[in-house]
Short mmCIF file of C-alpha atoms in Angstrom, two decimals:
data_model
loop_
_atom_site.label_atom_id
_atom_site.label_comp_id
_atom_site.label_asym_id
_atom_site.label_seq_id
_atom_site.Cartn_x
_atom_site.Cartn_y
_atom_site.Cartn_z
CA MET D 882 11.01 -12.83 -26.19
CA ASP D 883 8.18 -10.19 -27.17
CA PHE D 884 5.80 -13.02 -25.50
CA PHE D 885 6.84 -11.52 -22.36
CA ARG D 886 5.06 -8.08 -23.39
CA ASN D 887 1.59 -9.88 -23.00
CA PHE D 888 2.12 -10.82 -19.22
CA PRO D 889 1.08 -7.48 -17.68
CA PHE D 890 -2.19 -7.38 -19.34
CA PHE D 891 -2.43 -11.26 -18.79
CA THR D 892 -2.20 -10.92 -15.25
CA ILE D 893 -4.78 -8.03 -15.05
CA ILE D 894 -7.42 -10.13 -17.13
CA LEU D 895 -6.35 -13.42 -15.35
CA ALA D 896 -7.37 -11.46 -11.86
CA MET D 897 -10.62 -9.76 -13.26
CA VAL D 898 -12.05 -13.10 -14.95
CA SER D 899 -11.39 -14.89 -11.90
CA GLY D 900 -13.46 -12.79 -9.97
CA PRO D 901 -16.98 -13.63 -11.45
CA VAL D 902 -15.73 -17.27 -11.61
CA SER D 903 -15.34 -17.31 -8.10
CA SER D 904 -19.10 -16.30 -7.61
CA VAL D 905 -20.29 -19.76 -8.96
CA LEU D 906 -17.80 -21.66 -6.87
CA SER D 907 -18.15 -23.14 -3.39
CA GLY D 908 -16.00 -21.15 -0.46
CA LYS D 909 -13.37 -23.76 -0.71
CA LYS D 910 -12.98 -23.75 -4.20
CA ALA D 911 -13.19 -20.04 -4.65
CA ARG D 912 -10.25 -20.01 -2.24
CA ILE D 913 -8.12 -22.46 -4.06
CA LEU D 914 -8.70 -20.63 -7.29
CA SER D 915 -7.80 -17.41 -5.99
CA LEU D 916 -4.68 -18.76 -4.09
CA CYS D 917 -3.69 -20.07 -7.64
CA VAL D 918 -4.30 -17.00 -9.61
CA VAL D 919 -2.59 -14.49 -7.12
CA PHE D 920 0.56 -16.85 -7.15
CA SER D 921 0.26 -17.27 -10.97
CA CYS D 922 0.04 -13.48 -11.19
CA THR D 923 3.29 -13.51 -9.01
CA VAL D 924 5.25 -15.45 -10.97
CA LEU D 925 4.20 -13.64 -14.34
CA SER D 926 4.95 -10.46 -12.76
CA ALA D 927 8.35 -11.95 -11.52
CA MET D 928 9.15 -13.10 -15.26
CA THR D 929 8.00 -9.27 -16.31
CA LEU D 930 10.65 -7.96 -14.09
CA ILE D 931 13.26 -10.11 -15.37
CA TYR D 932 12.35 -9.28 -18.82
CA THR D 933 12.28 -5.19 -18.11
CA LEU D 934 15.61 -5.21 -16.45
CA GLY D 935 17.30 -6.46 -19.77
CA LEU D 936 15.54 -3.68 -21.71
CA GLU D 937 16.64 -0.20 -22.26
CA GLU D 938 13.21 1.49 -21.72
CA PRO D 939 10.01 0.34 -20.82
CA PHE D 940 7.60 -0.96 -23.40
CA VAL D 941 3.95 -0.17 -24.38
CA TYR D 942 1.20 -2.76 -24.83
CA THR D 943 -1.57 -1.59 -26.75
CA MET D 944 -4.72 -3.48 -26.12
CA GLY D 945 -6.43 -4.29 -29.79
CA ARG D 946 -3.72 -2.90 -31.62
CA PHE D 947 -5.82 0.29 -31.77
CA GLY D 948 -3.83 3.43 -31.01
CA ALA D 949 -4.78 6.21 -28.59
CA PRO D 950 -7.45 7.96 -28.72
CA PHE D 951 -9.38 5.21 -30.00
CA GLY D 952 -7.74 2.34 -28.25
CA ASN D 953 -6.02 2.06 -24.76
CA GLU D 954 -2.72 0.88 -23.55
CA ILE D 955 -0.70 -0.24 -20.59
CA ARG D 956 3.29 0.68 -19.70
CA ALA D 957 5.81 -1.91 -18.16
CA GLY D 958 8.99 -0.72 -17.10
CA VAL D 959 11.32 -1.99 -14.07
CA LEU D 960 9.38 0.22 -11.39
CA GLU D 961 6.10 -1.14 -12.74
CA ALA D 962 7.24 -4.68 -12.71
CA LEU D 963 9.00 -4.26 -9.34
CA MET D 964 5.64 -3.23 -7.71
CA ALA D 965 3.20 -5.72 -9.48
CA THR D 966 5.41 -8.69 -8.19
CA PHE D 967 5.77 -7.08 -4.58
CA PHE D 968 2.04 -6.40 -4.44
CA CYS D 969 1.48 -9.97 -5.67
CA ILE D 970 3.87 -11.45 -3.18
CA ILE D 971 2.21 -9.31 -0.14
CA MET D 972 -1.17 -10.39 -1.31
CA PHE D 973 -0.27 -13.90 -1.34
CA LEU D 974 1.38 -14.21 1.94
CA SER D 975 -1.66 -12.06 3.61
CA LEU D 976 -4.08 -14.36 2.07
CA THR D 977 -2.23 -17.91 3.30
CA GLY D 978 -1.42 -16.17 6.66
CA GLY D 979 -5.07 -15.23 7.43
CA LEU D 980 -6.49 -18.48 6.03
CA LYS D 981 -7.42 -20.30 9.26
CA TYR D 982 -8.83 -16.93 10.49
CA LEU D 983 -11.19 -16.54 7.64
CA GLU D 984 -12.83 -19.56 8.22
CA LYS D 985 -13.93 -18.46 11.69
CA ASP D 986 -14.68 -14.86 10.28
CA VAL D 987 -16.60 -15.33 7.51
CA PRO D 988 -19.33 -18.15 6.90
CA GLU D 989 -18.71 -20.56 4.32
CA GLU D 990 -21.36 -19.52 1.97
CA LYS D 991 -20.20 -16.01 1.79
CA GLN D 992 -16.57 -16.79 1.19
CA ASN D 993 -16.99 -17.00 -2.66
CA LEU D 994 -18.13 -13.26 -2.24
CA TYR D 995 -14.89 -12.47 -0.17
CA PHE D 996 -12.96 -13.79 -3.10
CA ILE D 997 -14.75 -12.01 -5.87
CA MET D 998 -13.54 -8.90 -3.80
CA ILE D 999 -10.08 -9.97 -3.59
CA ASN D 1000 -9.42 -10.97 -7.26
CA LEU D 1001 -11.42 -7.62 -8.52
CA LEU D 1002 -8.97 -5.90 -5.88
CA LEU D 1003 -5.81 -7.78 -7.48
CA ALA D 1004 -6.92 -6.60 -10.81
CA SER D 1005 -7.24 -3.05 -10.03
CA LEU D 1006 -3.91 -2.51 -8.22
CA LEU D 1007 -2.28 -4.13 -11.24
CA ALA D 1008 -4.28 -2.04 -13.42
CA LEU D 1009 -3.24 0.99 -11.72
CA ILE D 1010 0.23 0.08 -11.71
CA TYR D 1011 0.46 -0.70 -15.51
CA THR D 1012 -2.10 2.18 -16.93
CA ASN D 1013 -0.88 4.50 -19.42
CA ASP D 1014 -4.18 6.16 -19.42
CA LEU D 1015 -5.57 8.70 -16.52
CA PHE D 1016 -8.96 7.96 -17.06
CA THR D 1017 -8.64 4.24 -17.22
CA GLY D 1018 -6.52 4.92 -13.66
CA TYR D 1019 -10.11 6.59 -12.47
CA VAL D 1020 -11.95 3.49 -13.43
CA PHE D 1021 -9.57 1.18 -11.54
CA VAL D 1022 -9.36 3.38 -8.79
CA GLU D 1023 -13.40 3.00 -8.16
CA ILE D 1024 -13.09 -0.83 -8.70
CA ASN D 1025 -10.34 -0.48 -5.78
CA THR D 1026 -12.59 1.23 -3.57
CA ILE D 1027 -15.69 -0.93 -4.12
CA ALA D 1028 -13.44 -4.16 -3.57
CA ALA D 1029 -11.99 -2.72 -0.43
CA ALA D 1030 -15.28 -1.44 1.08
CA GLY D 1031 -16.33 -5.34 0.25
CA LEU D 1032 -13.38 -6.61 2.39
CA ILE D 1033 -14.35 -4.24 5.26
CA MET D 1034 -18.09 -5.18 5.62
CA ILE D 1035 -17.75 -9.17 4.74
CA ARG D 1036 -18.24 -10.04 8.37
CA GLY D 1037 -21.53 -8.23 8.47
CA TRP D 1038 -21.10 -6.94 12.26
CA GLY D 1039 -22.73 -3.48 12.62
CA ARG D 1040 -19.48 -1.90 13.32
CA ASN D 1041 -17.87 -3.47 9.98
CA ILE D 1042 -20.65 -1.76 8.07
CA LEU D 1043 -20.42 1.49 9.61
CA ALA D 1044 -16.53 1.21 8.91
CA ALA D 1045 -16.99 0.47 5.36
CA ALA D 1046 -19.67 3.48 5.53
CA LYS D 1047 -17.09 5.96 6.64
CA TYR D 1048 -14.65 4.60 4.06
CA MET D 1049 -17.29 4.71 1.20
CA ILE D 1050 -17.87 8.44 1.78
CA MET D 1051 -14.30 9.58 2.12
CA SER D 1052 -13.33 7.59 -0.70
CA LEU D 1053 -16.05 8.99 -2.87
CA LEU D 1054 -15.37 12.40 -1.83
CA GLY D 1055 -11.74 11.84 -3.07
CA SER D 1056 -12.87 9.96 -6.25
CA GLY D 1057 -14.92 13.08 -6.95
CA LEU D 1058 -11.80 15.27 -6.86
CA LEU D 1059 -9.85 13.06 -9.02
CA LEU D 1060 -12.89 13.30 -11.51
CA VAL D 1061 -12.69 16.96 -11.70
CA SER D 1062 -9.06 17.17 -11.99
CA ILE D 1063 -8.67 14.83 -15.06
CA SER D 1064 -12.00 16.54 -16.35
CA ILE D 1065 -10.00 20.18 -16.46
CA LEU D 1066 -6.77 18.38 -17.70
CA TYR D 1067 -8.73 16.87 -20.57
CA GLY D 1068 -10.34 20.30 -21.06
CA ILE D 1069 -7.33 22.29 -21.32
CA THR D 1070 -4.92 19.43 -23.29
CA GLY D 1071 -7.59 17.47 -25.00
CA HIS D 1072 -5.70 14.06 -23.93
CA LEU D 1073 -6.08 11.59 -21.65
CA LEU D 1074 -2.78 9.40 -22.06
CA MET D 1075 0.05 10.18 -19.83
CA SER D 1076 2.51 10.55 -22.41
CA ASN D 1077 0.35 12.83 -24.26
CA LEU D 1078 -0.67 14.84 -21.41
CA HIS D 1079 3.09 15.27 -20.18
CA GLU D 1080 3.65 16.65 -23.40
CA SER D 1081 0.82 19.38 -23.56
CA ILE D 1082 1.38 20.44 -19.79
CA ALA D 1083 4.86 20.96 -20.43
CA VAL D 1084 3.77 23.34 -23.66
CA ILE D 1085 1.18 25.01 -20.83
CA ALA D 1086 3.81 25.65 -18.71
CA GLU D 1087 6.36 27.10 -20.77
CA ASN D 1088 3.83 29.56 -22.60
CA LYS D 1089 2.21 30.21 -19.02
CA THR D 1090 -1.36 29.56 -20.35
CA TYR D 1091 -4.03 27.97 -18.54
CA ILE D 1092 -1.48 28.06 -15.60
CA GLU D 1093 -4.87 28.37 -12.82
CA PRO D 1094 -6.50 25.63 -14.34
CA LEU D 1095 -3.34 23.49 -14.24
CA ILE D 1096 -2.54 24.31 -10.69
CA ILE D 1097 -6.31 23.55 -9.59
CA ALA D 1098 -5.85 20.25 -11.36
CA VAL D 1099 -2.91 19.19 -9.67
CA GLY D 1100 -4.17 20.48 -6.11
CA LEU D 1101 -7.36 18.31 -6.70
CA PHE D 1102 -5.57 15.08 -8.20
CA SER D 1103 -3.06 15.18 -5.12
CA VAL D 1104 -5.83 16.22 -2.25
CA GLY D 1105 -8.00 13.28 -3.89
CA LEU D 1106 -5.28 10.63 -3.52
CA ALA D 1107 -4.45 12.17 -0.28
CA ILE D 1108 -7.92 11.20 0.86
CA LYS D 1109 -8.09 7.86 -0.26
CA SER D 1110 -4.70 6.77 1.21
CA ALA D 1111 -5.52 8.26 4.34
CA LEU D 1112 -3.15 10.81 4.51
CA PHE D 1113 -3.45 12.99 8.03
CA PRO D 1114 -5.97 15.12 8.18
CA PHE D 1115 -8.01 13.04 6.07
CA HIS D 1116 -7.62 9.41 8.07
CA ALA D 1117 -10.74 9.47 10.45
CA TRP D 1118 -12.08 6.29 8.28
CA LEU D 1119 -8.47 4.17 8.65
CA PRO D 1120 -8.77 3.09 12.30
CA ASP D 1121 -12.03 1.25 12.10
CA ALA D 1122 -11.73 -0.13 8.24
CA TYR D 1123 -8.32 -1.63 9.52
CA GLY D 1124 -9.07 -2.45 13.01
CA TYR D 1125 -12.29 -4.33 12.45
CA SER D 1126 -11.95 -6.16 9.25
CA THR D 1127 -10.94 -9.87 8.94
CA CYS D 1128 -6.87 -10.83 9.41
CA SER D 1129 -6.39 -10.87 5.70
CA SER D 1130 -8.61 -8.07 4.90
CA SER D 1131 -6.63 -5.97 7.20
CA ALA D 1132 -3.40 -6.88 6.21
CA ILE D 1133 -4.31 -6.37 2.47
CA LEU D 1134 -5.69 -3.10 3.19
CA SER D 1135 -2.91 -1.45 5.03
CA SER D 1136 -0.13 -2.74 2.77
CA LEU D 1137 -1.69 -2.54 -0.55
CA VAL D 1138 -4.87 -0.66 -1.14
CA SER D 1139 -3.29 2.76 -0.04
CA LYS D 1140 -0.07 2.07 -1.85
CA GLY D 1141 -1.74 1.56 -4.94
CA TYR D 1142 -3.18 4.92 -5.10
CA ILE D 1143 0.23 6.52 -3.75
CA PHE D 1144 1.73 4.80 -6.63
CA LEU D 1145 -0.76 6.39 -9.25
CA LEU D 1146 0.25 9.70 -7.49
CA ILE D 1147 3.90 8.86 -8.47
CA LYS D 1148 2.86 7.93 -11.95
CA PHE D 1149 0.90 11.47 -12.05
CA ILE D 1150 3.85 13.45 -10.82
CA TYR D 1151 6.28 12.20 -13.02
CA ARG D 1152 4.42 11.06 -16.05
CA VAL D 1153 1.52 13.26 -16.15
CA VAL D 1154 2.76 17.20 -14.83
CA GLY D 1155 6.39 16.26 -14.46
CA VAL D 1156 8.41 17.06 -11.14
CA GLU D 1157 9.20 20.53 -12.16
CA VAL D 1158 5.81 21.70 -13.01
CA PHE D 1159 4.25 19.81 -9.57
CA LYS D 1160 6.78 21.74 -7.34
CA MET D 1161 5.59 25.04 -9.30
CA THR D 1162 2.03 24.32 -8.28
CA GLY D 1163 3.08 24.35 -4.53
CA ALA D 1164 1.56 20.88 -4.19
CA ASP D 1165 4.84 19.55 -2.93
CA ASP D 1166 4.80 21.83 0.17
CA VAL D 1167 1.48 21.23 1.24
CA LEU D 1168 2.02 17.27 1.23
CA PHE D 1169 4.97 17.91 2.85
CA LEU D 1170 3.34 19.76 6.04
CA PHE D 1171 0.49 17.01 5.88
CA GLY D 1172 3.17 14.12 5.86
CA ILE D 1173 5.13 15.75 8.64
CA ALA D 1174 1.79 16.33 10.59
CA GLY D 1175 0.75 12.69 9.91
CA MET D 1176 4.12 11.15 11.25
CA ILE D 1177 3.67 12.73 14.76
CA ILE D 1178 0.01 12.63 15.25
CA GLY D 1179 -0.53 9.31 13.86
CA SER D 1180 2.16 8.00 16.25
CA VAL D 1181 0.78 9.73 19.41
CA ASP D 1182 -2.63 8.51 18.65
CA ALA D 1183 -1.09 4.89 18.52
CA ILE D 1184 0.53 5.28 22.01
CA MET D 1185 -3.26 6.15 23.23
CA GLN D 1186 -4.81 2.59 22.09
CA THR D 1187 -5.06 -0.22 24.03
CA ASP D 1188 -6.62 -2.56 21.18
CA ILE D 1189 -3.42 -3.79 19.30
CA SER D 1190 -5.26 -4.00 16.00
CA ARG D 1191 -6.10 -0.10 16.23
CA MET D 1192 -2.83 0.60 17.43
CA ILE D 1193 -1.23 -0.92 14.46
CA ALA D 1194 -4.08 1.04 12.11
CA PHE D 1195 -2.96 4.46 13.59
CA SER D 1196 0.46 3.26 13.00
CA SER D 1197 -0.29 3.43 9.28
CA VAL D 1198 -1.28 6.80 9.71
CA ALA D 1199 2.33 7.94 10.79
CA GLN D 1200 3.83 5.62 7.91
CA ILE D 1201 1.66 7.05 5.15
CA GLY D 1202 2.81 10.56 6.34
CA TYR D 1203 6.44 9.22 5.92
CA ILE D 1204 5.90 8.42 2.12
CA TYR D 1205 4.10 12.05 1.77
CA MET D 1206 6.75 13.61 3.23
CA GLY D 1207 9.31 12.04 1.03
CA PHE D 1208 7.53 13.47 -2.21
CA GLY D 1209 7.34 17.18 -0.43
CA LEU D 1210 11.12 17.32 -0.15
CA GLY D 1211 11.43 18.08 -3.55
CA VAL D 1212 14.32 15.99 -4.92
CA GLU D 1213 14.57 12.73 -6.59
CA ALA D 1214 16.24 11.03 -3.68
CA GLY D 1215 12.96 11.77 -1.69
CA MET D 1216 10.71 10.24 -4.30
CA VAL D 1217 13.06 6.91 -4.29
CA ALA D 1218 12.88 6.80 -0.54
CA SER D 1219 9.19 7.11 -0.73
CA THR D 1220 8.89 4.53 -3.41
CA PHE D 1221 11.32 2.21 -1.38
CA HIS D 1222 9.26 2.92 1.94
CA ILE D 1223 5.98 1.79 0.40
CA LEU D 1224 7.37 -1.85 -0.04
CA ALA D 1225 8.93 -1.71 3.51
CA HIS D 1226 5.79 -0.46 5.31
CA ALA D 1227 3.67 -3.31 3.03
CA ALA D 1228 5.64 -5.85 4.18
CA ALA D 1229 6.21 -5.06 7.73
CA LYS D 1230 2.39 -3.80 8.23
CA SER D 1231 0.84 -7.15 6.70
CA MET D 1232 2.80 -8.95 9.10
CA LEU D 1233 2.19 -7.24 12.16
CA PHE D 1234 -1.75 -7.54 11.33
CA VAL D 1235 -1.22 -11.64 10.46
CA SER D 1236 0.88 -11.52 13.75
CA ALA D 1237 -1.87 -9.56 15.81
CA ASN D 1238 -4.42 -12.31 15.11
CA GLY D 1239 -2.32 -15.08 16.01
CA LEU D 1240 -1.39 -13.50 19.33
CA ALA D 1241 -5.15 -13.09 19.99
CA GLU D 1242 -5.81 -16.69 19.08
CA VAL D 1243 -4.29 -17.75 22.13
CA SER D 1244 -5.34 -14.62 24.51
CA GLY D 1245 -8.99 -15.72 24.24
CA GLU D 1246 -9.67 -13.75 21.00
CA SER D 1247 -8.96 -10.23 23.03
CA MET D 1248 -7.04 -7.63 21.12
CA ASN D 1249 -6.29 -5.88 24.30
CA TYR D 1250 -2.67 -5.35 25.07
CA ARG D 1251 -3.37 -6.54 28.75
CA ASP D 1252 -5.06 -9.79 27.54
CA LEU D 1253 -2.12 -10.34 25.55
CA ARG D 1254 0.60 -10.84 28.03
CA GLY D 1255 2.47 -13.82 27.34
CA SER D 1256 0.70 -14.59 23.94
CA GLY D 1257 4.07 -14.67 22.15
CA ILE D 1258 5.11 -17.49 24.14
CA ARG D 1259 1.98 -19.50 23.56
CA ASN D 1260 2.15 -18.78 19.54
CA PRO D 1261 6.01 -18.49 18.90
CA TRP D 1262 5.51 -17.72 15.37
CA ALA D 1263 2.99 -14.86 16.03
CA GLY D 1264 5.38 -13.38 18.63
CA ILE D 1265 8.43 -13.54 16.43
CA GLY D 1266 6.42 -12.06 13.52
CA PHE D 1267 5.01 -9.15 15.76
CA LEU D 1268 8.44 -8.38 17.01
CA ALA D 1269 10.12 -8.22 13.46
CA GLY D 1270 7.43 -6.14 12.18
CA ALA D 1271 7.68 -3.91 15.33
CA LEU D 1272 11.60 -3.39 14.77
CA SER D 1273 11.01 -2.58 11.32
CA MET D 1274 8.57 -0.05 12.07
CA VAL D 1275 10.72 1.34 14.98
CA GLY D 1276 14.00 1.41 12.32
CA ILE D 1277 16.11 -0.82 14.19
CA PRO D 1278 19.32 -1.62 11.78
CA LEU D 1279 18.98 -4.51 9.35
CA PHE D 1280 15.12 -4.12 9.09
CA ALA D 1281 13.70 -2.44 6.05
CA GLY D 1282 12.23 0.28 8.12
CA PHE D 1283 15.83 1.56 9.29
CA THR D 1284 16.83 1.67 5.59
CA SER D 1285 13.87 3.80 5.01
CA LYS D 1286 14.66 6.24 7.40
CA VAL D 1287 18.46 6.50 6.36
CA TYR D 1288 17.35 7.40 2.90
CA PHE D 1289 14.98 9.87 4.12
CA ALA D 1290 17.40 11.48 6.22
CA GLN D 1291 19.85 11.55 3.54
CA ALA D 1292 17.35 12.84 0.83
CA ALA D 1293 16.59 16.04 3.13
CA LEU D 1294 20.43 16.37 3.76
CA LEU D 1295 21.44 16.08 0.13
CA GLY D 1296 19.12 18.45 -1.89
CA ALA D 1297 16.05 19.62 0.44
CA SER D 1298 15.99 23.34 1.33
CA PRO D 1299 17.21 24.01 4.58
CA ALA D 1300 14.09 24.63 6.17
CA LYS D 1301 12.64 21.31 5.28
CA GLU D 1302 16.02 19.49 5.83
CA ILE D 1303 15.55 20.62 9.90
CA VAL D 1304 12.02 19.88 9.90
CA THR D 1305 12.71 16.44 8.49
CA LEU D 1306 15.16 15.39 10.67
CA ILE D 1307 13.29 16.62 13.81
CA ALA D 1308 9.99 14.95 12.63
CA LEU D 1309 12.33 11.37 11.80
CA ALA D 1310 13.77 11.70 15.29
CA VAL D 1311 10.53 12.51 17.07
CA SER D 1312 8.53 9.88 15.24
CA THR D 1313 11.02 7.00 15.69
CA VAL D 1314 10.96 7.78 19.46
CA LEU D 1315 7.19 7.58 19.45
CA ASN D 1316 7.18 4.47 17.38
CA ALA D 1317 9.39 2.97 19.98
CA VAL D 1318 7.19 3.90 22.84
CA TYR D 1319 4.30 1.86 21.62
CA PHE D 1320 5.58 -0.85 19.60
CA ILE D 1321 8.29 -1.71 22.07
CA ARG D 1322 5.53 -1.38 25.00
CA MET D 1323 3.46 -4.05 23.07
CA SER D 1324 6.43 -6.27 22.09
CA ILE D 1325 7.35 -6.66 26.00
CA SER D 1326 3.69 -7.27 27.00
CA VAL D 1327 3.37 -10.14 24.45
CA TYR D 1328 6.63 -11.63 25.87
CA THR D 1329 5.70 -11.17 29.72
CA PRO D 1330 4.23 -14.37 31.12
CA ARG D 1331 0.79 -13.81 32.56
CA MET D 1332 0.52 -14.73 36.07
CA ASN D 1333 -2.98 -15.73 35.42
CA ALA D 1334 -2.98 -18.72 32.69
CA GLN D 1335 -6.68 -18.41 32.08
CA TYR D 1336 -5.86 -18.55 28.26
CA GLU D 1337 -2.99 -20.80 27.93
CA ASP D 1338 -3.38 -23.71 25.65
CA ARG D 1339 -0.55 -25.93 25.53
CA SER D 1340 -1.92 -27.75 22.75
CA PHE D 1341 -1.64 -24.95 20.33
CA ARG D 1342 0.12 -25.23 17.08
CA ALA D 1343 0.36 -22.95 14.49
CA GLY D 1344 -0.55 -24.03 10.95
CA LYS D 1345 2.16 -24.55 8.24
CA ALA D 1346 0.61 -22.08 6.16
CA TYR D 1347 0.32 -19.44 9.01
CA ALA D 1348 4.18 -20.36 10.06
CA VAL D 1349 5.53 -20.53 6.46
CA SER D 1350 3.91 -16.86 5.82
CA ILE D 1351 5.33 -15.41 8.62
CA PHE D 1352 8.64 -16.86 8.13
CA LEU D 1353 8.75 -15.61 4.52
CA PHE D 1354 7.44 -12.10 5.71
CA ILE D 1355 10.44 -11.69 7.84
CA VAL D 1356 12.83 -12.80 5.22
CA ILE D 1357 11.26 -10.23 2.70
CA VAL D 1358 11.67 -7.71 5.99
CA LEU D 1359 15.25 -8.44 6.66
CA ILE D 1360 16.23 -8.74 2.76
CA LEU D 1361 14.68 -5.21 2.18
CA GLY D 1362 17.18 -4.04 5.06
CA ILE D 1363 20.00 -5.82 4.36
CA LEU D 1364 20.14 -6.21 0.46
CA SER D 1365 18.63 -2.60 -0.27
CA ASN D 1366 21.03 -1.30 -2.80
CA PRO D 1367 19.99 -3.22 -5.83
CA ILE D 1368 16.25 -2.62 -4.87
CA PHE D 1369 17.22 1.29 -4.95
CA ASP D 1370 19.07 1.09 -8.04
CA TRP D 1371 15.87 -0.34 -9.74
CA ILE D 1372 13.61 2.47 -7.97
CA SER D 1373 15.79 5.25 -9.32
CA LEU D 1374 15.99 3.28 -12.67
CA GLY D 1375 12.36 2.95 -12.89
CA LEU D 1376 11.71 6.74 -11.97
CA LYS D 1377 14.26 7.67 -14.55
CA GLN D 1378 12.22 5.54 -17.24
CA PHE D 1379 9.12 7.52 -15.69
CA SER D 1380 10.52 11.07 -16.90
#
């Protein structure tokens, strides 16, 4: 059974090696290789999840059998394996759902470059999930950033290059804050391994020594990852980056890249500084305020959009606000709800972007909501996919988004301070109403027949890969909504193992 302990490291290496290999292949072969790699990583991650569920505690894999500080190590528990499995599934479905659009958006000679970025992105996400070393996490944050920028600009259009430049400027600012934070922590503790950092920081907090540098380090690390994950008010780069990218790129960027950064923050809170120390610094209150603001302002911005892709992009600002609001509640139930919302939002948002491209395909390639009238009838799979994603985002019962909002409300009622409780419940209600305004408006539009059938193509048939990906997205969103209890139990167990 110890053989299973190699799987996390093997998935990272497999994805990392397949990147350079893709560079010497044709676009078609690189595409096949990448799909096989992502599928293999999905299977191996699922097997790791099953293995960790049978263990009493997480296991540590030491690379090269050299312990810290000379070697490096990764750590795998229930939560890490769950996230790795889910991320791989979403990436696979995003790629298969966007294959036909990739062939139109990216020339054949550039497709191998595209899949180099995909493989490096997968490797960096898996490394962020499993790493037990804070500086190694920073290294893969940078790899993640570069790969994401490549996916944004792969089309080569002027607006894509500008969007990538905006993304890089903000991401580099966040990276700089991360590096300064890690340097401060190393300076006051002498460690980079998360478990060793946790022990040293606990002593610092108890003895009241180096408190000011510790507060600064926690603040810089939190703000750095908030910038990179597009928390309000650091979200200016997000609409163009998501809205102008290819179908698969938008789905992957919105659902996985920002969530990788957020998961690293969860590990930082639990495994590096500890929840109580994090609350002592006041960082939870700051994240709470920014999260609440993002929930409302992101939704208001989405209402003002006429372009469906930009509407979905601004919706991500609101949903990221939900996650940070949960962090800021300062209770374990809030962290569990936020972690679950990472899964719920990732599945629904990927499906929305893949569906939006299908709707545009039968509407003269227009993303304007007026031109999309009747597109859900002309492309039924895209229509039902968009409707399911919209219902989840609004928070309709049986869908994943409803479960998230219920658990956020419960977390606020069961343990948060009275002020945070009231603000959270009001923000949840207001944000839900605002979500309903723009998603229901768009859903009605795509199912309202056009008086002018200019764009109608009765011969249109959705590809099998597209239909299967939409179907599986819907299944995932419903599973997260209906069978959420075991998933919440796994998340709770994983967070307890972090402590």
